[in-house]
PDB file of N, CA and C in Angstrom:
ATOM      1  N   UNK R   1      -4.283   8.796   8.651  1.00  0.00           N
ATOM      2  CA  UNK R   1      -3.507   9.252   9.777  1.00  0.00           C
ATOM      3  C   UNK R   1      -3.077  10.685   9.507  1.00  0.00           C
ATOM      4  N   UNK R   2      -3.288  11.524  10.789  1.00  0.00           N
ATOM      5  CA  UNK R   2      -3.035  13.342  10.940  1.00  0.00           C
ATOM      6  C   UNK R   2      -1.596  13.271  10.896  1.00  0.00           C
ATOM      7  N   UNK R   3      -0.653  13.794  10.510  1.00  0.00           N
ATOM      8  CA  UNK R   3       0.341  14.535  11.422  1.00  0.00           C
ATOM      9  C   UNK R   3       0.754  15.912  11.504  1.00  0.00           C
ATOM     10  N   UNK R   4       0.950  16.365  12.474  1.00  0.00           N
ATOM     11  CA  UNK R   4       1.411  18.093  12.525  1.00  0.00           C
ATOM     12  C   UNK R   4       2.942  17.920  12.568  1.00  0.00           C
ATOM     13  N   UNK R   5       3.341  19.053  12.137  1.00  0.00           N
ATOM     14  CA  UNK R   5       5.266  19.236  12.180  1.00  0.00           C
ATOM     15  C   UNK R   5       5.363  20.451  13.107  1.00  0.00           C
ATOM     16  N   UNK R   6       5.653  20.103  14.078  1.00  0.00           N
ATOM     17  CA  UNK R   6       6.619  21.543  14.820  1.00  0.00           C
ATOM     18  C   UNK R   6       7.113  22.160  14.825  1.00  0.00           C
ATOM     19  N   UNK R   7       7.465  23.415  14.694  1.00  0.00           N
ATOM     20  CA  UNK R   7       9.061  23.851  14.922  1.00  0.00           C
ATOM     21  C   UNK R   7       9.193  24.677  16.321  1.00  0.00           C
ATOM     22  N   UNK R   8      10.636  25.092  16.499  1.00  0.00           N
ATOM     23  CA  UNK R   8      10.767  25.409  17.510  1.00  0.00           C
ATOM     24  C   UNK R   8      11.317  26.760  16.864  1.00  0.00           C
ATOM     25  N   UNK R   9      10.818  28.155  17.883  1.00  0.00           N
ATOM     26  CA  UNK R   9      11.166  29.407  17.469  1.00  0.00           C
ATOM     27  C   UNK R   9       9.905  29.915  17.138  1.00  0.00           C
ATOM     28  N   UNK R  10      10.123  30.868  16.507  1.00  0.00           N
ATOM     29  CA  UNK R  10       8.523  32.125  15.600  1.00  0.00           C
ATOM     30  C   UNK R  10       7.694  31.623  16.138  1.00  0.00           C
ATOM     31  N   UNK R  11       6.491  32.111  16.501  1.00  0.00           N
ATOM     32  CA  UNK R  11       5.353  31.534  16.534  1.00  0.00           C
ATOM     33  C   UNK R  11       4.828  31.396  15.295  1.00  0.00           C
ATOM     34  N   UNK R  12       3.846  30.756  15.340  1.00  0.00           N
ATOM     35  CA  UNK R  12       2.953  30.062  13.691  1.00  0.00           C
ATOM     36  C   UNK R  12       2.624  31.489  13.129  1.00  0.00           C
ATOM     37  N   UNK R  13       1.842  32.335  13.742  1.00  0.00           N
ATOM     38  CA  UNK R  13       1.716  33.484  13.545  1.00  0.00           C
ATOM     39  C   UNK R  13       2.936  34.930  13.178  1.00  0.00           C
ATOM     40  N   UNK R  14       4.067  34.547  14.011  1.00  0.00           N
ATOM     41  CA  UNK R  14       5.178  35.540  13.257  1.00  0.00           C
ATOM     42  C   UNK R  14       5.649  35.396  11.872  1.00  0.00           C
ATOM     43  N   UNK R  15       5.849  33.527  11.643  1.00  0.00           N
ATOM     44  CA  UNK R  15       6.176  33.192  10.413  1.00  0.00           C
ATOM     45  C   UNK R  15       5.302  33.315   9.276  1.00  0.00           C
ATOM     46  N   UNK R  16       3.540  33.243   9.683  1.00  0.00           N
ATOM     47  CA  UNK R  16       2.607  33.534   8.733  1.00  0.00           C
ATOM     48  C   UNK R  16       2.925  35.431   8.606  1.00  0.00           C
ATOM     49  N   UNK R  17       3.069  35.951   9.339  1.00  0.00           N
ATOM     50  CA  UNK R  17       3.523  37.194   9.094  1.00  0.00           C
ATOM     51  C   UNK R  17       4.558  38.026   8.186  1.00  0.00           C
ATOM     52  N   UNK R  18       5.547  36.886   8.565  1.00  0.00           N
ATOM     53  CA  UNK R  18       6.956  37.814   7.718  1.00  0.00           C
ATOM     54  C   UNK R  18       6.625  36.825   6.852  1.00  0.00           C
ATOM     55  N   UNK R  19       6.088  35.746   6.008  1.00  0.00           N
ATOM     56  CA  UNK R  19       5.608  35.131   4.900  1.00  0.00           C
ATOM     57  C   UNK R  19       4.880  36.374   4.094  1.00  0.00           C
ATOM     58  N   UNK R  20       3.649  36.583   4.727  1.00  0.00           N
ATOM     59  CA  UNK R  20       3.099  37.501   4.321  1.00  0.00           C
ATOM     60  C   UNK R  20       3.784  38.900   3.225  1.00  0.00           C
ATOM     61  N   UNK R  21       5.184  39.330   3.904  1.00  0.00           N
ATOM     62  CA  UNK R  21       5.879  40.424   3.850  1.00  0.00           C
ATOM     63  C   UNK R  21       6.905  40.480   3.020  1.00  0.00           C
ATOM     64  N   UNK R  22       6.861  38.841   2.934  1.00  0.00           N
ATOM     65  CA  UNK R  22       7.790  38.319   1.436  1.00  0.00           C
ATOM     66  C   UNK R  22       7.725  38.907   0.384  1.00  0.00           C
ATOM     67  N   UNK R  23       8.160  38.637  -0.798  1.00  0.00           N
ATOM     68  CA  UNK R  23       8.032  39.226  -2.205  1.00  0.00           C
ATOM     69  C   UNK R  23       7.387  38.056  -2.731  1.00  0.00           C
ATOM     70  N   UNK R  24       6.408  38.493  -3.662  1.00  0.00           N
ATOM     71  CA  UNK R  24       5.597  37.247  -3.877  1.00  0.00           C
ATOM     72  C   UNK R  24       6.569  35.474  -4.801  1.00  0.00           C
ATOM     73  N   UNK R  25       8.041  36.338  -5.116  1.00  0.00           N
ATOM     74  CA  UNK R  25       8.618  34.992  -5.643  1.00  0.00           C
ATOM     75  C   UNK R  25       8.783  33.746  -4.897  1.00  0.00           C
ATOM     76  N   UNK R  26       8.761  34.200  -3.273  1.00  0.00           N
ATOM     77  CA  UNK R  26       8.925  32.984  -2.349  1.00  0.00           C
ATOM     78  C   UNK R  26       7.598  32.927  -1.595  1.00  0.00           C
ATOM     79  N   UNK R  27       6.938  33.082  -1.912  1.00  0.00           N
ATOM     80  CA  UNK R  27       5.458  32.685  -1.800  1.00  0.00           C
ATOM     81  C   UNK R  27       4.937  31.735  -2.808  1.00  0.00           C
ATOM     82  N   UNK R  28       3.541  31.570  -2.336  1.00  0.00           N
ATOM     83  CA  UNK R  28       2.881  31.201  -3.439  1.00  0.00           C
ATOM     84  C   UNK R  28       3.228  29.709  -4.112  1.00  0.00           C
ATOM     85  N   UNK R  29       3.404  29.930  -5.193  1.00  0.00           N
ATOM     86  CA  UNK R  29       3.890  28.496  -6.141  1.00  0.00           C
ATOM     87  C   UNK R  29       5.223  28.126  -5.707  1.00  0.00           C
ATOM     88  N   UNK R  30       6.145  29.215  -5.175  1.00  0.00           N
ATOM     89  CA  UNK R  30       7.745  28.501  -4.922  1.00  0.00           C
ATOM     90  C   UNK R  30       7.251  27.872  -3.393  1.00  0.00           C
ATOM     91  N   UNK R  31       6.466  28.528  -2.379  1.00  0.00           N
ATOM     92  CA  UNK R  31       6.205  27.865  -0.926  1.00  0.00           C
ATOM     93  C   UNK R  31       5.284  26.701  -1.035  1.00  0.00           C
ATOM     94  N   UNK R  32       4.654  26.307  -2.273  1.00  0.00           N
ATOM     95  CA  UNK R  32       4.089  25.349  -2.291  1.00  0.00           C
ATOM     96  C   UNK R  32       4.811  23.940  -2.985  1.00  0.00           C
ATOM     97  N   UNK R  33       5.695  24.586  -3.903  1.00  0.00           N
ATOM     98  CA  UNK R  33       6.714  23.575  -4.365  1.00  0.00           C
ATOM     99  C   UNK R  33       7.978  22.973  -3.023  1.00  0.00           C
ATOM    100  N   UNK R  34       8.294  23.757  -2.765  1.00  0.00           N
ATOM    101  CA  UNK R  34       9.107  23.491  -1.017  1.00  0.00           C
ATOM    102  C   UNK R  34       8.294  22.653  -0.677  1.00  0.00           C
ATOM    103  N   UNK R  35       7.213  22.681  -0.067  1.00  0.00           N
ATOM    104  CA  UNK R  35       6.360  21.636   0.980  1.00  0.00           C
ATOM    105  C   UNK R  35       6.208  20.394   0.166  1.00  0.00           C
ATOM    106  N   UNK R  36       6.030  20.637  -0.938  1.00  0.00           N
ATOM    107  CA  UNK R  36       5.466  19.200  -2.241  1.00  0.00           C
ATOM    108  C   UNK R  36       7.058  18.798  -2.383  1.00  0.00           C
ATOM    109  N   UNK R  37       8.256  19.126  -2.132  1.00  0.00           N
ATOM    110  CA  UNK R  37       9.360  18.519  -2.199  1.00  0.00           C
ATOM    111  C   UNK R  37       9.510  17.480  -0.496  1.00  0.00           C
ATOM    112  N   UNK R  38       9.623  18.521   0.647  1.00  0.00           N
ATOM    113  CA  UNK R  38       9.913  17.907   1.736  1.00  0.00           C
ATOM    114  C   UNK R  38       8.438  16.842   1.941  1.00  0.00           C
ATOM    115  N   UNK R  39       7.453  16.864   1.499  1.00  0.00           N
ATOM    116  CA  UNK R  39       6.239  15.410   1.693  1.00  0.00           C
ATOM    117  C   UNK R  39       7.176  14.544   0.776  1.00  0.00           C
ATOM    118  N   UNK R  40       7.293  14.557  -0.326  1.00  0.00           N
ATOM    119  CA  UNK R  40       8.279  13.785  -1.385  1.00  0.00           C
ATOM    120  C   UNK R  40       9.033  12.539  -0.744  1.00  0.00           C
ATOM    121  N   UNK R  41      10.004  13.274   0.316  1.00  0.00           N
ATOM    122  CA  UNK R  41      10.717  12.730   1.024  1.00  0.00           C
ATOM    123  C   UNK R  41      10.357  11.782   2.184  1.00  0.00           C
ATOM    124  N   UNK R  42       9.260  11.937   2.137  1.00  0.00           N
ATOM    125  CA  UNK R  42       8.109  11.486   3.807  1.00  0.00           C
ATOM    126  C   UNK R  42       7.644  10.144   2.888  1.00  0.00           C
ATOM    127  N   UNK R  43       7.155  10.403   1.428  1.00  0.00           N
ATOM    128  CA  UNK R  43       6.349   9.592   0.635  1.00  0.00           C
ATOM    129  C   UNK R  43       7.409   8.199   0.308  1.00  0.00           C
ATOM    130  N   UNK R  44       9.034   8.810   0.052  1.00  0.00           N
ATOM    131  CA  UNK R  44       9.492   8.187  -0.674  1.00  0.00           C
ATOM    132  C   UNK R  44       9.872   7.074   0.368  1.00  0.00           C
ATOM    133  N   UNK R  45      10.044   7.372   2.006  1.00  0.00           N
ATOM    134  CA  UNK R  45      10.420   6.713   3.241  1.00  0.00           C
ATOM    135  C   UNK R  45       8.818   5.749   3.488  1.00  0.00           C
ATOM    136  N   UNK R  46       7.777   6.527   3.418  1.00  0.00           N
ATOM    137  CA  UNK R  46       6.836   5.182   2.973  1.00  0.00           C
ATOM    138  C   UNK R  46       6.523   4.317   2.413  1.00  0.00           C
ATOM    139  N   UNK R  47       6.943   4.721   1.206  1.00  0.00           N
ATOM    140  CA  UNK R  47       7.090   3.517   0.168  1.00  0.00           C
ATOM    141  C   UNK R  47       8.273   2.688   0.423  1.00  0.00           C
ATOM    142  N   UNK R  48       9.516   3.010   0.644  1.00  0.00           N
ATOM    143  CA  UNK R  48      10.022   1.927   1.433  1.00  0.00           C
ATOM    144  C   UNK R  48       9.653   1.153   2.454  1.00  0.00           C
ATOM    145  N   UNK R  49       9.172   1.379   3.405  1.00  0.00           N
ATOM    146  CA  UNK R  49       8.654   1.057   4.593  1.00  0.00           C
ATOM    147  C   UNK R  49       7.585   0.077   3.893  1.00  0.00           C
ATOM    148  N   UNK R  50       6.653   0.653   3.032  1.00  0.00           N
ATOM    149  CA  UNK R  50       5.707  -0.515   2.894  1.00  0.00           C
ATOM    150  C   UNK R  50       6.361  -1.687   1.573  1.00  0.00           C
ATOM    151  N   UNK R  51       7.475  -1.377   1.148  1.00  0.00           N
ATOM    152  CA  UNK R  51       7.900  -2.239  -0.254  1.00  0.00           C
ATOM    153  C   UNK R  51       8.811  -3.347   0.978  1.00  0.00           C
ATOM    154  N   UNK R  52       8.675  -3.128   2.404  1.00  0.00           N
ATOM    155  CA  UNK R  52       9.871  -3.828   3.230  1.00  0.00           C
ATOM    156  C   UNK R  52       8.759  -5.181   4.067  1.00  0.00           C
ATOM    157  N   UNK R  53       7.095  -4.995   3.657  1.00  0.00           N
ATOM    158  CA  UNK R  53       6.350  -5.574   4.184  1.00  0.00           C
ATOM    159  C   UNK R  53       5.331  -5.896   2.699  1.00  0.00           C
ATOM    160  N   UNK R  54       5.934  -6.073   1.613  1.00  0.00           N
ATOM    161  CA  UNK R  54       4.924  -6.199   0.624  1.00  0.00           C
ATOM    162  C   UNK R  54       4.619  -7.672   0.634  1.00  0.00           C
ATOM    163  N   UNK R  55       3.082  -7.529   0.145  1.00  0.00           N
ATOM    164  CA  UNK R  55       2.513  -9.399  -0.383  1.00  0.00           C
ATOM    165  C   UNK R  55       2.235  -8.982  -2.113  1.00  0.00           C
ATOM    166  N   UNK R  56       1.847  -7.591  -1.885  1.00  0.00           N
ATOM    167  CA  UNK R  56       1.343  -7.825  -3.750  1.00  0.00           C
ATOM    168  C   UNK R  56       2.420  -6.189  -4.403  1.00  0.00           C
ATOM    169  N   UNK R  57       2.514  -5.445  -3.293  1.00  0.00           N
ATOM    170  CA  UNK R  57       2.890  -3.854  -3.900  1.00  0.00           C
ATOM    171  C   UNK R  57       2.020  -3.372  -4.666  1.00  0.00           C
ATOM    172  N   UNK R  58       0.683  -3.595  -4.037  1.00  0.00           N
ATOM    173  CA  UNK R  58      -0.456  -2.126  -4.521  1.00  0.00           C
ATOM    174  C   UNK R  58       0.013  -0.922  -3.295  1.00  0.00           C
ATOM    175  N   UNK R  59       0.094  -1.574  -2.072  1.00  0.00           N
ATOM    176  CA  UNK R  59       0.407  -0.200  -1.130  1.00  0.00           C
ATOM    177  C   UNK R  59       1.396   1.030  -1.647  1.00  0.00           C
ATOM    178  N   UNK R  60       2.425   0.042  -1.824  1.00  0.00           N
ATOM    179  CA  UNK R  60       4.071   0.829  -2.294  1.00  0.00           C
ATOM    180  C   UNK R  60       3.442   1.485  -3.248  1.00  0.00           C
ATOM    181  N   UNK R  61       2.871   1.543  -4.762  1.00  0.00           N
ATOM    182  CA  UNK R  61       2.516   1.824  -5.606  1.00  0.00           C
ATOM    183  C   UNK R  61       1.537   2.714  -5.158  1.00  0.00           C
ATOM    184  N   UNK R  62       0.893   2.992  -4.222  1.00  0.00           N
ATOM    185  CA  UNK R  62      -0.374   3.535  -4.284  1.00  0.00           C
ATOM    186  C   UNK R  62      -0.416   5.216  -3.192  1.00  0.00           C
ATOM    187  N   UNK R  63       1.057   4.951  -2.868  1.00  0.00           N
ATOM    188  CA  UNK R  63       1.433   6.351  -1.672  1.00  0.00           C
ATOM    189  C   UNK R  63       1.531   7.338  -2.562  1.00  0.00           C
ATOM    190  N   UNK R  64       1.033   8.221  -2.349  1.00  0.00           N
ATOM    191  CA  UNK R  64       0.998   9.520  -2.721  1.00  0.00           C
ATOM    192  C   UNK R  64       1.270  11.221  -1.761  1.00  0.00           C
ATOM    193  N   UNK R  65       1.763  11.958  -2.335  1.00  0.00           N
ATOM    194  CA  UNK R  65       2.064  13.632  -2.275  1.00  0.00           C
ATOM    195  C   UNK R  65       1.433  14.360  -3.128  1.00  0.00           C
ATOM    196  N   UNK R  66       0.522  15.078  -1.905  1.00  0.00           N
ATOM    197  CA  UNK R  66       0.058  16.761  -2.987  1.00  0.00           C
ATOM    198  C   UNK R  66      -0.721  17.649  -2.009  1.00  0.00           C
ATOM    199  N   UNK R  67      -0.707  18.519  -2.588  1.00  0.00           N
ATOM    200  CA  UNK R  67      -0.803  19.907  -1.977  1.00  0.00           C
ATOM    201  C   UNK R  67      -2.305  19.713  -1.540  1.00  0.00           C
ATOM    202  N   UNK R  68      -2.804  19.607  -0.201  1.00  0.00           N
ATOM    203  CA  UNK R  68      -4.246  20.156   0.149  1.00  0.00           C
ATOM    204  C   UNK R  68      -4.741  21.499  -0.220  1.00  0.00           C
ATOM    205  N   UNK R  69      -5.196  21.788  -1.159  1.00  0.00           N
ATOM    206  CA  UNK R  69      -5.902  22.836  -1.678  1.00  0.00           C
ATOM    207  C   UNK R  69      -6.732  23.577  -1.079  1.00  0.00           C
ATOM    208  N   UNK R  70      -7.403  22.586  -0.056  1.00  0.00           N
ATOM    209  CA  UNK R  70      -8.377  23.668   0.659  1.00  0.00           C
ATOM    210  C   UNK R  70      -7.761  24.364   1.624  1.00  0.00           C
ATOM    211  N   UNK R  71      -7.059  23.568   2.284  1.00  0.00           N
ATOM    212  CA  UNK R  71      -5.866  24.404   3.381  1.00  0.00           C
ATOM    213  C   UNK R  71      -4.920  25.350   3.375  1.00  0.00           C
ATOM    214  N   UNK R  72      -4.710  25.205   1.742  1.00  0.00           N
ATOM    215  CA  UNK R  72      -2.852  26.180   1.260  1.00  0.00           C
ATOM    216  C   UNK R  72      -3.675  27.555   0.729  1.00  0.00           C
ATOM    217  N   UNK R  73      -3.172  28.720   1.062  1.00  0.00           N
ATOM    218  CA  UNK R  73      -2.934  29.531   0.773  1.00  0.00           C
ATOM    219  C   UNK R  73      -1.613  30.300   0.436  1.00  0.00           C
ATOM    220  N   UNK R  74      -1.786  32.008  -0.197  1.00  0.00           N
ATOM    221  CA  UNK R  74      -0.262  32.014  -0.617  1.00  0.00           C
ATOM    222  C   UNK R  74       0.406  32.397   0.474  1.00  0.00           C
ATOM    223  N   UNK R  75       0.596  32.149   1.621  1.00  0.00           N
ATOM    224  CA  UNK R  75       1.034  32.453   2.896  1.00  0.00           C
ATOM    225  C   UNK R  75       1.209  31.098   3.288  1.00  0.00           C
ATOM    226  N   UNK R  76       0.173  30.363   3.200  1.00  0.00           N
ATOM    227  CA  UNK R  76       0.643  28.951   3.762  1.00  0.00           C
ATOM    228  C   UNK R  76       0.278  27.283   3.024  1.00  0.00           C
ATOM    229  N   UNK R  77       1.040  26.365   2.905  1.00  0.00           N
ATOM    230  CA  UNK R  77       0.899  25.336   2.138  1.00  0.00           C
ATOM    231  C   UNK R  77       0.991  23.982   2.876  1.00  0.00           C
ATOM    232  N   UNK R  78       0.251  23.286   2.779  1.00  0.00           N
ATOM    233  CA  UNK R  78      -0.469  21.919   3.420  1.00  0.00           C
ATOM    234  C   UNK R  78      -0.514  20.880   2.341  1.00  0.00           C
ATOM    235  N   UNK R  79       0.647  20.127   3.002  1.00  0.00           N
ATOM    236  CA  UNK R  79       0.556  19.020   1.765  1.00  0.00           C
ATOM    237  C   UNK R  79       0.717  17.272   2.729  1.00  0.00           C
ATOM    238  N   UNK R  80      -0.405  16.535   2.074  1.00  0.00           N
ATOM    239  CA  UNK R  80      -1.148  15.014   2.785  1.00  0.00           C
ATOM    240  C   UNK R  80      -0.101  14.407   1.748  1.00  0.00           C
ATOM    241  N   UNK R  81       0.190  13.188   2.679  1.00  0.00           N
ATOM    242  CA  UNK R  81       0.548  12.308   2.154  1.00  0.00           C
ATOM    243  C   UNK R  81       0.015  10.723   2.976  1.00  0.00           C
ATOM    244  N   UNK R  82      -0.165   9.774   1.509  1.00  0.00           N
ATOM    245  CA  UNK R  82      -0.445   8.607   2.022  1.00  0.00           C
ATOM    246  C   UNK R  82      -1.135   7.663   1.572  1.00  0.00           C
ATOM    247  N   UNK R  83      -2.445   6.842   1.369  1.00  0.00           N
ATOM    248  CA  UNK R  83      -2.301   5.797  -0.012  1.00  0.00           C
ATOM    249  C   UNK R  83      -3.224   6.447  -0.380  1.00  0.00           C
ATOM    250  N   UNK R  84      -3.703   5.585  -1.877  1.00  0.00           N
ATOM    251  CA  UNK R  84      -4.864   6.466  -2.745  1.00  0.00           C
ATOM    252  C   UNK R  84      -5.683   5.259  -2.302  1.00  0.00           C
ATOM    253  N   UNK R  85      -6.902   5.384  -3.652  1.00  0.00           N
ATOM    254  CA  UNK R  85      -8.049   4.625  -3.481  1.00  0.00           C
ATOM    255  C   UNK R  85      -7.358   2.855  -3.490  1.00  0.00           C
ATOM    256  N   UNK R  86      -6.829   2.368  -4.563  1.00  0.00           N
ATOM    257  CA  UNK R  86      -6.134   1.195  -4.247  1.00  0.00           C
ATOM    258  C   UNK R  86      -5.088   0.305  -2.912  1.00  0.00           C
ATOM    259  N   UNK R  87      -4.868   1.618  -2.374  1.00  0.00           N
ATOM    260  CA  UNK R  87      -4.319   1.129  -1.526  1.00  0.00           C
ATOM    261  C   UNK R  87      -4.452   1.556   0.075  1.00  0.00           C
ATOM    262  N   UNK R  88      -6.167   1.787  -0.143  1.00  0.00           N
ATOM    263  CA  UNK R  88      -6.680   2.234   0.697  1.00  0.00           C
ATOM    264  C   UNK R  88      -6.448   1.758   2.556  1.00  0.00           C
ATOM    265  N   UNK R  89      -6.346  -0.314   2.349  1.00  0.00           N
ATOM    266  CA  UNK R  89      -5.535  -0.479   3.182  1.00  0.00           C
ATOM    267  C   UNK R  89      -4.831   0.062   4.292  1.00  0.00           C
ATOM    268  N   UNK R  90      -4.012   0.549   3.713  1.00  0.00           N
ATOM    269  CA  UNK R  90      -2.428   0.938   4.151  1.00  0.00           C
ATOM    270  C   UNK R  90      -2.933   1.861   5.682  1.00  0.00           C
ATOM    271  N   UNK R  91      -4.249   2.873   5.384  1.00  0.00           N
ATOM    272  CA  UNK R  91      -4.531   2.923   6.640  1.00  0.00           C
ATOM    273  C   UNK R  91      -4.118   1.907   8.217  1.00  0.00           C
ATOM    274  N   UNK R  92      -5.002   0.906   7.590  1.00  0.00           N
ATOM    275  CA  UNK R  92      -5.559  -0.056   8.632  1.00  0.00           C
ATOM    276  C   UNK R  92      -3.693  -0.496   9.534  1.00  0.00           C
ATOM    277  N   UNK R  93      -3.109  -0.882   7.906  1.00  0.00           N
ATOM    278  CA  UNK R  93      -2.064  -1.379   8.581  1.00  0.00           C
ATOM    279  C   UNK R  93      -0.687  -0.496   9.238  1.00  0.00           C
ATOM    280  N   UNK R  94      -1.069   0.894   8.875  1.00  0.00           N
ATOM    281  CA  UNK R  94      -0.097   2.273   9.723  1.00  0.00           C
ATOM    282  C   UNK R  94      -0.890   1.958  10.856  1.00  0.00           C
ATOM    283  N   UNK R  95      -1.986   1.927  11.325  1.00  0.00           N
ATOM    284  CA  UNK R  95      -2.288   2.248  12.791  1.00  0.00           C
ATOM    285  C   UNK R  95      -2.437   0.603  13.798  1.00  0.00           C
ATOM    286  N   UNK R  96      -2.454  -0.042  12.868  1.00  0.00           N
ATOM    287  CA  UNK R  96      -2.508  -1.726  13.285  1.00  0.00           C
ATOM    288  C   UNK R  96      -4.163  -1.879  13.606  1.00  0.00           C
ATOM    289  N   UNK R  97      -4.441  -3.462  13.316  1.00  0.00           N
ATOM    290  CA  UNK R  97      -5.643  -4.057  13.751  1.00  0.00           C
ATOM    291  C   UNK R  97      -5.569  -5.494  14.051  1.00  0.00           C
ATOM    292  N   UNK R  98      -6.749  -5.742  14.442  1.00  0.00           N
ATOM    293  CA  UNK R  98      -6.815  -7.444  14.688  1.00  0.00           C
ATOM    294  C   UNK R  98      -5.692  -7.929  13.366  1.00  0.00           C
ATOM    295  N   UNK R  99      -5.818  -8.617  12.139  1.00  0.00           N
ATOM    296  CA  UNK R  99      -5.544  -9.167  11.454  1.00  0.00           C
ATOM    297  C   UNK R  99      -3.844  -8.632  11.363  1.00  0.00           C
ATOM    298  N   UNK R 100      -3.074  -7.871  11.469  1.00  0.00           N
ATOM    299  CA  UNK R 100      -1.859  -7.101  11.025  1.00  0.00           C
ATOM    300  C   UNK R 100      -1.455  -7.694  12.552  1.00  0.00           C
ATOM    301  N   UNK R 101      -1.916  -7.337  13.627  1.00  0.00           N
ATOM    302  CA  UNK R 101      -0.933  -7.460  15.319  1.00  0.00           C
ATOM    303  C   UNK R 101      -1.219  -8.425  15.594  1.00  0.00           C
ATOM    304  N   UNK R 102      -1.974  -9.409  14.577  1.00  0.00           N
ATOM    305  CA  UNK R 102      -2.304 -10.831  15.107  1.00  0.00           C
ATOM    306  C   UNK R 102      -3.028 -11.042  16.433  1.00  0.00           C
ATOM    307  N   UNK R 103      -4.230  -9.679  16.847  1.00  0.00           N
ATOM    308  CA  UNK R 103      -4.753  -9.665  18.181  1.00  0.00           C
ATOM    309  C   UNK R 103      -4.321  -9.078  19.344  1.00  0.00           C
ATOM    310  N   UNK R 104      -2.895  -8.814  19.179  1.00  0.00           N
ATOM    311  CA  UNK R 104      -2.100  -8.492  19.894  1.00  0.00           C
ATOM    312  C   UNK R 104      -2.307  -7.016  20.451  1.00  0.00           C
ATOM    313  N   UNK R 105      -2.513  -6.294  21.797  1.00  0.00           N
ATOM    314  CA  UNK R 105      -2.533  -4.982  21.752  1.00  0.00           C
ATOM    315  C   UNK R 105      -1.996  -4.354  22.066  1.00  0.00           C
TER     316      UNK R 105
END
């Protein structure tokens, strides 16, 4: 599952701008540590969420945060969160299917 975050104000482009114009201390590794903190928080509300529907807790165990690499630059940082290979699952049951909605649509 995608999600985008909004904000309201700057355009994407003013803020990639005055990013740009920064001093490189709040760039870079500190703008990528920021984003890898606020996913943190996204990760840690999933793992609740799925420890509140567990049968075994591979899901809970298996959510993860980190920086998309191909996407982040030192201007901008992209960080996925959501299960690994074990708990690959967790897809099926964030977006629902036959077996999880009981058919239901």
């Amino acid at each position: 599952m995608r999600m985008t975050v909004r904000f309201r104000g700057p355009s994407p482009e003013d803020i990639r701008r005055r990013l740009e114009l920064m001093p490189q201390e709040v760039r870079g590794q500190a703008l990528r540590d920021a984003v890898l903190e606020g996913a943190e928080v996204i990760r840690e509300q999933a793992e609740a969420n799925a420890r509140a529907i567990q049968r075994t807790g591979t899901l809970a165990r298996d959510i993860h945060a980190e920086i998309d690499e191909r996407q982040t630059t030192d201007a901008k940082a992209v960080a996925v969160v959501g299960p690994g290979k074990e708990g690959w699952y967790g897809r099926l049951v964030e977006t629902g299917h036959d077996i999880v909605t009981g058919g239901y649509k």
